[in-house]
mmCIF file of C-alpha atoms in Angstrom:
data_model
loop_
_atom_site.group_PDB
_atom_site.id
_atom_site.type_symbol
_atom_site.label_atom_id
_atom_site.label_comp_id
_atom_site.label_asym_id
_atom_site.label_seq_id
_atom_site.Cartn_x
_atom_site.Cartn_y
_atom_site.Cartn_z
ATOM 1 C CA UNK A 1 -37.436 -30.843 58.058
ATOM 2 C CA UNK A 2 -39.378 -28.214 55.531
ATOM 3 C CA UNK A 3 -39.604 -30.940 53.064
ATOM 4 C CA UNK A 4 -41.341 -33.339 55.360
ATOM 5 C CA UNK A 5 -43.652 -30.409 56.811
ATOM 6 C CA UNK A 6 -44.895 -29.283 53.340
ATOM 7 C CA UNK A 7 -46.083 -33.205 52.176
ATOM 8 C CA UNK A 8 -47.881 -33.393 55.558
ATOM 9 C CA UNK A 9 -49.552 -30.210 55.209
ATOM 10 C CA UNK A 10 -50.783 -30.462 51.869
ATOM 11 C CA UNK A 11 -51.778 -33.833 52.288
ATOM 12 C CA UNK A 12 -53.946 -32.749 55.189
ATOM 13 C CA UNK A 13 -55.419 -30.106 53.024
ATOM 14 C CA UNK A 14 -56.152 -32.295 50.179
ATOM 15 C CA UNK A 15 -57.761 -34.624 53.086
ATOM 16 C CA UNK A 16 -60.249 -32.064 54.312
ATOM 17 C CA UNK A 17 -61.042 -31.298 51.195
ATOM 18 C CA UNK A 18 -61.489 -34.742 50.341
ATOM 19 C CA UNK A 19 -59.646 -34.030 47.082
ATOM 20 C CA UNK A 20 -58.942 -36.204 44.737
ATOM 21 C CA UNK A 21 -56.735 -35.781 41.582
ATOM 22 C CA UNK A 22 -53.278 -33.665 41.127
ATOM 23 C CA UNK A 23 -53.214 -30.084 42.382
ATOM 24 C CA UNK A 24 -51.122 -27.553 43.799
ATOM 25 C CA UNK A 25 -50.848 -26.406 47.099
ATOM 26 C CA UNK A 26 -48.889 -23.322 47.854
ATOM 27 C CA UNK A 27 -46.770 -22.476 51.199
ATOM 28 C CA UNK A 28 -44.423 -19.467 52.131
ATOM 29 C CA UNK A 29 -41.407 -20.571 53.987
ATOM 30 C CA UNK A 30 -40.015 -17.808 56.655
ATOM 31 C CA UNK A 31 -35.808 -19.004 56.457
ATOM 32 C CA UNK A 32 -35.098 -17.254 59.763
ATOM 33 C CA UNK A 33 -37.930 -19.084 61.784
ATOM 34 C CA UNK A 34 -36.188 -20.817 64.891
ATOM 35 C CA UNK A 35 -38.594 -23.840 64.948
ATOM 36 C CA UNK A 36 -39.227 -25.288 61.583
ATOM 37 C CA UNK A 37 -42.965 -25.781 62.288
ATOM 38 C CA UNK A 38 -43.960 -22.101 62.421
ATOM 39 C CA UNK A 39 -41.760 -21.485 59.305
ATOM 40 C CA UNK A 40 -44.564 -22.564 57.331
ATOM 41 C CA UNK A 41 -47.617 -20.251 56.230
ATOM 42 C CA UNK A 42 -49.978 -21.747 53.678
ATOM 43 C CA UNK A 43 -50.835 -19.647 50.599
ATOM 44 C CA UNK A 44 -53.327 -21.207 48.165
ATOM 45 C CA UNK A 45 -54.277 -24.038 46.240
ATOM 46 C CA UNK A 46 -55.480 -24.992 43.006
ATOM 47 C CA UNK A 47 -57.345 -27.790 41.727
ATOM 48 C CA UNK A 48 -54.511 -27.823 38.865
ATOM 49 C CA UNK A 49 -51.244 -28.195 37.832
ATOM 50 C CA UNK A 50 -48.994 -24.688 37.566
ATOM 51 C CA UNK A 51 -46.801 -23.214 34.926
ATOM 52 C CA UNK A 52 -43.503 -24.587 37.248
ATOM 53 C CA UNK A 53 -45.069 -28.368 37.470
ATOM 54 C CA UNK A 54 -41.903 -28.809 34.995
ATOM 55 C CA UNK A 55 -39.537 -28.174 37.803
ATOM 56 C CA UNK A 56 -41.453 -31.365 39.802
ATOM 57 C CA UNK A 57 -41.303 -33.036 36.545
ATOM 58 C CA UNK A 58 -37.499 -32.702 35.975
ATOM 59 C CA UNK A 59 -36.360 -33.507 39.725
ATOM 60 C CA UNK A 60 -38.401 -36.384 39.984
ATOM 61 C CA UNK A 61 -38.825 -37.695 36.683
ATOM 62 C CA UNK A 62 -42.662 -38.020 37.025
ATOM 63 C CA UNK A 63 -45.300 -36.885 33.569
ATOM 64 C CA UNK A 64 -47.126 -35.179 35.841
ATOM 65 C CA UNK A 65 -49.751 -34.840 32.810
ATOM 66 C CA UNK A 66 -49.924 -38.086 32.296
ATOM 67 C CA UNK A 67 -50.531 -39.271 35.810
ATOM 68 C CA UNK A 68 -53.216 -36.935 35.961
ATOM 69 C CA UNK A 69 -54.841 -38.387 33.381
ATOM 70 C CA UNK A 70 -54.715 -41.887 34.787
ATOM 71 C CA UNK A 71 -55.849 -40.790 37.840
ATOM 72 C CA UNK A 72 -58.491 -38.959 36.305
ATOM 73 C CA UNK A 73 -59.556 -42.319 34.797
ATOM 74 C CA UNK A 74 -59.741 -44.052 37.782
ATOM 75 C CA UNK A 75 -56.144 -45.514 38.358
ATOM 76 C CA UNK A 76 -54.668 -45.838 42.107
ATOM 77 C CA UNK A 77 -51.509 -43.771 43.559
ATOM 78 C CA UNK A 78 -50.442 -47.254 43.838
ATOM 79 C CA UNK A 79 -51.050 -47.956 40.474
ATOM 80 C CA UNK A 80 -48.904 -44.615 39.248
ATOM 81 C CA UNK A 81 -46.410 -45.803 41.587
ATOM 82 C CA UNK A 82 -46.672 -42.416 44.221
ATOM 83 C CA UNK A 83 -47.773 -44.057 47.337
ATOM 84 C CA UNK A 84 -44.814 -41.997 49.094
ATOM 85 C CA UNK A 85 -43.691 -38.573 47.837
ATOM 86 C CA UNK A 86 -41.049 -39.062 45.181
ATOM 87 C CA UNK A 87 -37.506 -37.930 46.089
ATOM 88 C CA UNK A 88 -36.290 -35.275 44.314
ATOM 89 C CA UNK A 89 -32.788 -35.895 42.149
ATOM 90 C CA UNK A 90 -30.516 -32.588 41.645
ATOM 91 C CA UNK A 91 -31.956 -29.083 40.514
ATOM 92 C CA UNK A 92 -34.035 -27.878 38.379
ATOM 93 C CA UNK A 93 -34.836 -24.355 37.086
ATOM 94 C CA UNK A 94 -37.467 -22.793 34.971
ATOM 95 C CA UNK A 95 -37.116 -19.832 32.931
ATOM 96 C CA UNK A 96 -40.387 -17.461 31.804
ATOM 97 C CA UNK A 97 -39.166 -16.403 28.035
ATOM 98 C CA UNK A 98 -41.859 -13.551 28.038
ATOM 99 C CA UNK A 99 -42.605 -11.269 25.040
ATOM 100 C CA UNK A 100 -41.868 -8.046 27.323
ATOM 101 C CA UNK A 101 -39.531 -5.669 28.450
ATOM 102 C CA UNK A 102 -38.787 -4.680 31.839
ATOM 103 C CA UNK A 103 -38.700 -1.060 33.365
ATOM 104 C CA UNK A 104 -36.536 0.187 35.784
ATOM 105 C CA UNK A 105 -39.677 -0.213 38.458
ATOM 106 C CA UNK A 106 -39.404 -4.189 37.671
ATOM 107 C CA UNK A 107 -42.661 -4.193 35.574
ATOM 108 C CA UNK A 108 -43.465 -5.554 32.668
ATOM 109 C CA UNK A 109 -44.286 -3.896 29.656
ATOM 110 C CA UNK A 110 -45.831 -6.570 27.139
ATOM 111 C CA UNK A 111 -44.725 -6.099 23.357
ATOM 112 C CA UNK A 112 -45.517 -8.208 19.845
ATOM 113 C CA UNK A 113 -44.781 -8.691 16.635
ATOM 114 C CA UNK A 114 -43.811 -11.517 14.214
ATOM 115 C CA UNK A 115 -41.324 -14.067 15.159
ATOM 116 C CA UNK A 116 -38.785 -13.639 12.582
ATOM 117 C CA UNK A 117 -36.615 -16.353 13.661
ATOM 118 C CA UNK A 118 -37.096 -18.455 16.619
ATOM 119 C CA UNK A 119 -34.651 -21.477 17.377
ATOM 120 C CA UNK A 120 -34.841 -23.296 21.133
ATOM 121 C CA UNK A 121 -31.923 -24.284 23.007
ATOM 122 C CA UNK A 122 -31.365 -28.086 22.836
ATOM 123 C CA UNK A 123 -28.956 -30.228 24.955
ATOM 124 C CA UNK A 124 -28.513 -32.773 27.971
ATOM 125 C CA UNK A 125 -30.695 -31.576 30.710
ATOM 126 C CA UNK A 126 -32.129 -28.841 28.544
ATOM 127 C CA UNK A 127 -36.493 -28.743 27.693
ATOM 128 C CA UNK A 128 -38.422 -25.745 26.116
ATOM 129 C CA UNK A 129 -42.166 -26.281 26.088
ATOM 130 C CA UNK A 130 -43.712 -23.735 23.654
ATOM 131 C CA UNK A 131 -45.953 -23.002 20.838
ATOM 132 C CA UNK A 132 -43.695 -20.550 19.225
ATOM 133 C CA UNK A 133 -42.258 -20.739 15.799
ATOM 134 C CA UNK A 134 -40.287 -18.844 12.787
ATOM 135 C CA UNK A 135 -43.288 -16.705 11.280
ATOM 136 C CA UNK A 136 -45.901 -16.738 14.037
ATOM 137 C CA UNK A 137 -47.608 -13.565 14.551
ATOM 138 C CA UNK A 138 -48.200 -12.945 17.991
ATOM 139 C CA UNK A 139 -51.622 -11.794 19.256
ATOM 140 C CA UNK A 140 -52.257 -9.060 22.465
ATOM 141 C CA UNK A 141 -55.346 -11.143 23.335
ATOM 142 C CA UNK A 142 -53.564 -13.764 25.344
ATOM 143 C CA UNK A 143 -50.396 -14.039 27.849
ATOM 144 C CA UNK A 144 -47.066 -12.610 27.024
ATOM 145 C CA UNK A 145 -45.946 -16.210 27.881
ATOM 146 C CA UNK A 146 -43.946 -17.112 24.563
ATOM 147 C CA UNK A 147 -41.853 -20.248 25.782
ATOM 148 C CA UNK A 148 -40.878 -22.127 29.632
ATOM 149 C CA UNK A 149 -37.350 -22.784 29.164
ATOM 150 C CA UNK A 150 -36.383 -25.667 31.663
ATOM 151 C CA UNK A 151 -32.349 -26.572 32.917
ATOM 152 C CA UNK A 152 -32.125 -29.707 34.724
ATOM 153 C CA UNK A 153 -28.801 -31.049 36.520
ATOM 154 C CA UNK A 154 -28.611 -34.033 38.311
ATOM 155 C CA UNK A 155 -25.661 -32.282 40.283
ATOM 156 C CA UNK A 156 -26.245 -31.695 43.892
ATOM 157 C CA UNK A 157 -24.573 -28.737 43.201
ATOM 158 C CA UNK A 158 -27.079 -26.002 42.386
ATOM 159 C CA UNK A 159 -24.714 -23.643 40.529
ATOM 160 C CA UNK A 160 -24.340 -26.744 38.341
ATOM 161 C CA UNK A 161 -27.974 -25.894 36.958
ATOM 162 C CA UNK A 162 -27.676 -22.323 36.863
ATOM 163 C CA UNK A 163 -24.522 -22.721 34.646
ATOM 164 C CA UNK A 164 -26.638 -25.174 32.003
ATOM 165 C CA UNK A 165 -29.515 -22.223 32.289
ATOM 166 C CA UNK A 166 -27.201 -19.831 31.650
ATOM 167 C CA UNK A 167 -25.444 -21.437 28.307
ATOM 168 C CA UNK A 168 -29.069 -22.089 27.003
ATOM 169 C CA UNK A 169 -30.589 -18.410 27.561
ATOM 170 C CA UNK A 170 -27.392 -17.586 25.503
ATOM 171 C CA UNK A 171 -28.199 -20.320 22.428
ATOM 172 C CA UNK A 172 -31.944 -19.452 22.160
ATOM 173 C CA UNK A 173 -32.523 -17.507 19.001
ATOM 174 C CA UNK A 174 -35.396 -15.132 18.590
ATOM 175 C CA UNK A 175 -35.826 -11.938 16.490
ATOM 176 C CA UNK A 176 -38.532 -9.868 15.348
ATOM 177 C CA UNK A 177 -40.286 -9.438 19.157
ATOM 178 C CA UNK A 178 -38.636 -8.127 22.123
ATOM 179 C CA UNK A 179 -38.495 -10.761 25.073
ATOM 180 C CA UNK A 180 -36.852 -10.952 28.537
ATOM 181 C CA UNK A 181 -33.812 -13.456 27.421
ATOM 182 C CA UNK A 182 -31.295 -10.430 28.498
ATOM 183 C CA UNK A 183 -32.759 -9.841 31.254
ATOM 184 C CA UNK A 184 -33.211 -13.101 32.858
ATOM 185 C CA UNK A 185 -29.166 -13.098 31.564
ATOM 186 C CA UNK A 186 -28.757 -10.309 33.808
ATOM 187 C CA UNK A 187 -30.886 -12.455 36.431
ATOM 188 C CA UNK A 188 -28.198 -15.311 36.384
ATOM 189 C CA UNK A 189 -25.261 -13.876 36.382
ATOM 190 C CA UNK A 190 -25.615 -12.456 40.126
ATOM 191 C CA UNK A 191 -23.481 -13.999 42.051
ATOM 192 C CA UNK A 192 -26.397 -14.153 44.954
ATOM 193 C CA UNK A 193 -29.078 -15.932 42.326
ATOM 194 C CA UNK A 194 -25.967 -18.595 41.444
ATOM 195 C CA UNK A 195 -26.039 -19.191 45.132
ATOM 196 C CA UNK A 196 -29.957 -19.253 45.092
ATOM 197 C CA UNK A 197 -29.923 -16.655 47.677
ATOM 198 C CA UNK A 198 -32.867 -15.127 46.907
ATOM 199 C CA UNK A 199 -36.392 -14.377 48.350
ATOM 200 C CA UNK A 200 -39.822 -13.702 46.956
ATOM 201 C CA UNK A 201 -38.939 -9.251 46.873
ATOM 202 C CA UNK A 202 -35.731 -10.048 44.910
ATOM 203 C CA UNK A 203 -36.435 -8.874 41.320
ATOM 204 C CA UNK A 204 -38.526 -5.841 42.522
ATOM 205 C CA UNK A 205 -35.622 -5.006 44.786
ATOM 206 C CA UNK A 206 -33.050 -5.472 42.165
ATOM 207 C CA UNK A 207 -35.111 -3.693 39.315
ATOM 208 C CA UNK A 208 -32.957 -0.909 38.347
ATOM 209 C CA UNK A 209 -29.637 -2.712 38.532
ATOM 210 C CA UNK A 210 -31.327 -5.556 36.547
ATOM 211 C CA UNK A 211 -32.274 -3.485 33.806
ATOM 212 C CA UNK A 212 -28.903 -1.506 33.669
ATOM 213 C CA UNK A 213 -27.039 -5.101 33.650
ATOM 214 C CA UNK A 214 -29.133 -6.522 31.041
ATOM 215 C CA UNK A 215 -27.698 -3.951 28.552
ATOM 216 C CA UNK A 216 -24.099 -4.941 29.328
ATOM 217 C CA UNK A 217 -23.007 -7.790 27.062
ATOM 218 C CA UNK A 218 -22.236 -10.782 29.201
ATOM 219 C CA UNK A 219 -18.629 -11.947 29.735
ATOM 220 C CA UNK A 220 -19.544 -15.436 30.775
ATOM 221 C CA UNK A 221 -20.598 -16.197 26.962
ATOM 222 C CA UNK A 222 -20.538 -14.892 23.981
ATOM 223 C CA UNK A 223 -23.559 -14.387 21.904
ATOM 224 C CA UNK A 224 -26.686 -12.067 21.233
ATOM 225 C CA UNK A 225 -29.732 -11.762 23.306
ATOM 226 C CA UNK A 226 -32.289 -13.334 21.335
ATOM 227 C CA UNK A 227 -34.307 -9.639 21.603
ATOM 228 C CA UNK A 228 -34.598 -6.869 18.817
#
């Protein structure tokens, strides 16, 4: 299967390379490919973990950080336990809070400001990594980045995640900067994200109805958009 394809791939990468630590190696999958070996294209990779190494994190329940650092220091994949690749359990989904708004084109225009409030979403399955906080004065020198909201559900039901993504987009509390919580609102309340029917042109393709959406108060929960 694509699962099994990927770890062999990237393990023969990391081979050649004669690479040793935690990286990231990148593939495109084509969904419509007949044979499942010419459905994979290799991308990139990068000596490092990635903004989404959360996602791994979540389904597998492996500090990813922290491994590296052992490794780093000399320890075994024995020793940290990953001789075989980990099995994922349920879904997980990460969420870029970004200080930006989005045009009808899909880009992003970057904005600032002070963080007049700012309260994270708590909850089973719910983690926010971010360095954001009530009276923090955002600077234009670094990434619009502001905080990686991650939903985790054990469910083998993916809509099951979405719907725990969904509630905590609507419970995260920030005023003072403009961000993209409506819009990524907008994002998961299409029926055809809930089904994770997407592909890698969806939010350029969707722009415009994205942006008209995102100024339509939701009707799955109640609530302001965390934006002003």
């Amino acid at each position: 299967g694509f699962r099994k394809n990927l770890v062999e791939a990237a393990r023969t990468l990391a081979s050649a390379a004669s690479y040793k630590g935690l990286g990231t190696f990148e593939f495109l999958i084509d969904m419509e490919a007949k044979k499942a070996d010419s459905a994979i294209a290799f991308m990139e990779a990068n000596p490092r973990l990635q903004v989404e190494h959360t996602v791994t994190e979540e389904v597998t329940g492996i500090d990813l950080v922290k491994t590296q650092l052992r490794i780093a220091a000399g320890a075994t994949l024995k020793d940290v336990g990953l001789t075989d690749a980990p099995a994922p359990r349920g879904y997980a989904i990460q969420l870029r809070v970004n200080m930006e708004r989005m045009n009808e084109a899909g880009e992003a225009v970057p904005t600032g400001g002070v963080l007049n409030a700012f309260t994270p979403p708590s909850g089973p399955g719910i983690r926010v990594d971010t360095f954001g906080y009530a009276g923090y004065r955002t600077s234009p020198n670094y990434d619009s980045l502001l905080a990686k909201l991650i939903a985790y559900s054990p469910s083998f039901d993916y809509a099951s995640a979405v719907a725990r993504a969904r509630r905590a987009l609507s419970e995260f509390q920030i005023e003072g900067v403009t961000t993209n919580l409506s819009f990524l609102q907008a994002l998961l309340a299409r029926d055809d994200v809930q089904a994770n029917e997407v592909h890698t042109g969806f939010i350029a393709e969707h722009a415009a109805e994205l942006v008209k959406a995102e100024a339509v108060p939701s009707r799955f929960f109640t609530g302001g958009n965390g934006a002003s």
